[in-house]
Structure formats: structure tokens, C-alpha cells
Amino acid sequence: AQLRVLNAWAVVKGATDVREYIDDGYSAKNLRRPAVQRMIADAKAHLLDTVIIWRLDRFSRNLRDILVTIEDVFKANGVEFVSATENIDTSTPSGRLTLNILGSVAQNERENISVRTTMVMNELAKTAKHLGGRPPYGYTVDSEGRYALDPVRSAAVRMLFDMRLAGHSYPEIISALDSAGYKTYSGGTFTQNTIYDMLRNEKYTGVYIYNRAVSAAADGSRNNRKSKSEDQIVRIPGGLPAIVTREEWLQVNHNLKQGRELGGKNSAKNVYILSGLVVCGKCGRKMTIANGGRNRDGSYWRVYRCKDKCVHGIEYKKLDNLVLNYLKDLA
């Protein structure tokens, strides 16, 4: 119905070329939506004469976003801005006043919705039910919305904890998981960062945790490893099936902490001068440093390796020396 009205308005305006910008499933709390960004790009490219919206809060509920976009994008590029259900004409003082008032109302409503939603979600969290998003690796969600063990993936979690407790390195764990046929949610091979995050995940001890990660910054970026204060976090021991014991989890994380401290002390032991520069000749992805095998003294020799193993890894010293010698010849 809204589209029919907007298209009719465009016809009344004399439009001969009408483009629709629709962001289904996206919140209007900001402008980080694909269709809106495409519309802004089209306005800057002088492909639009007029932008017609149903209501201001369908465009954005952030007053600053509204004012900056209308002033710096639409007005700067000669694009008229029209609200079909509100008397907004940005070319007049009264129209700009209306815009500011309605923009403030929209932002206030967004903030009130956020407060109410947070209250409701925190209450629901006390029931230890799944509140959206993808469940942690190793779990699934039953018909009542509660966590249950995924028999295959939970075995992978158990395996990586057992191997870490036995002193195996990340590359060894990744290789073992890969050989056993275990894959990530996206169907790829596990990475060291993924393994590290899984080993630190307290939920595997059976503790339901909600509201731990800090909120997104103003630009939308988020650091999921940074936690809120303990009084803000909802914790329910026994809220989901445990895959490892509390003691096992504490031992693994104690070892992780020691490893980070030791790694910091020995960070200059090896220097990989081509780190981040070597790419796979087959798939074009950057090659990373990995263990290539054991030397006779028990230590590992390191290689540049494609994550998808498209090509054989090459010993880092050999490749570094080839490049250094080539540069020396050029010099």
C-alpha cells in the first residue's frame, strides 16, 4: 500500500523513471542499510531529482543522520526531499522546523524502544532460553527454545578441549579436527582465532550467559571480546548442557593465559618478513604461517601455507631467502 502511494506521488510529480529503495528486515535506527546506501550513492551521482519517503522514521530514527544526509547529500546535489504523510518542505524555515521536530520525535521513540526491548530481553534471559542469533558451536535449539547438544559438533568441542588439555598446539588441533571431518558453521576449516574463542567460551561449562558483549560503537563497530561489568551480565549456572567441566575450562584458560605471557616474552624469536604478503598462486588468498612438520629435535619447522591447502606449503626461511637474494640482485 505504501509503495502504491509513493509511486502515485511520483507520477503526480511528473516522474518518468522511478527507482524503489527497499530494505526489508533492517532497522531504521541508522543508515547502514544496503538500499539506503545505494540511494545516497545515486543522489551523489546526480541520478535522482526527488526522494519520496512514506514517513521520516522510515528513513532514519537518528536525527543527526537525517539532518546531515538532507543537507550534505540531497540539498548539495539538488535532490528534493518529500515525506508523503508529513508536511515537510526543506526549502522553507517552517519545513525545516517540522523536520527537526519530527526527527527528534523519531529518535526519542527509537531510544524508548531500545530501553523497553532491553528490559524484556533481560527478563527472558532469566529463563535461560535462546534469544536469537546462531547458538554457540556444539549446541542446537529445541522446540521450546532451550539449548540442547548437537551430537556431532559437541563432539568436536570435546575433542579440541581434550587435545588442548593434553598440550597440543592450535595447528595440531586444527589438523585433527579437519582430519575428523569437523567443519565450522560456514563449512570451512577452523582457524586459530576460532579455536581460541571457543576455548574461552564459558558457556561450554553449562553456564547460560546473556548481555556480556559491550554495545556497538556509534559507527556500528563491535568488539565481542570486550565484556560489560559483571552486574550487567546475566549468568545462570546449569542453564544449558555442559560439554566440559568447570575445572577443565579453568585449566585450559590458565594455560591460555600462560601462553600469552610466554608469547609476549618470546615474540621476537622468529621474524617472518613476508607475513601478509605471500598469496596462493591458485586461489589468490593470503598464505599464513603454520607448522609444516617436526624436526629431529622435536621442534616444528614453519611454512607459508594456503588456508585451503590449494598448493604445498613452502618453508618460510627458504622463501624469505629467495626474496632477499632477488632484492639484493636488483640493488
CSV table of C-alpha atoms in Angstrom, one decimal, residues 1-15 18 20 52 84:
chain,number,residue,atom,x,y,z
A,1,ALA,CA,0.0,0.0,0.0
A,2,GLN,CA,2.8,2.4,0.9
A,3,LEU,CA,4.6,1.6,-2.4
A,4,ARG,CA,1.4,2.3,-4.4
A,5,VAL,CA,1.0,5.7,-2.7
A,6,LEU,CA,4.7,6.6,-3.2
A,7,ASN,CA,4.6,5.6,-6.9
A,8,ALA,CA,1.4,7.6,-7.4
A,9,TRP,CA,3.1,10.6,-5.8
A,10,ALA,CA,6.0,10.2,-8.2
A,11,VAL,CA,3.6,10.1,-11.1
A,12,VAL,CA,1.9,13.3,-9.9
A,13,LYS,CA,5.4,14.9,-9.6
A,14,GLY,CA,5.9,14.1,-13.3
A,15,ALA,CA,8.5,11.3,-12.8
A,18,VAL,CA,11.0,5.6,-10.7
A,20,GLU,CA,12.5,1.8,-5.4
A,52,ILE,CA,10.0,10.4,-1.6
A,84,ALA,CA,4.3,11.6,1.7
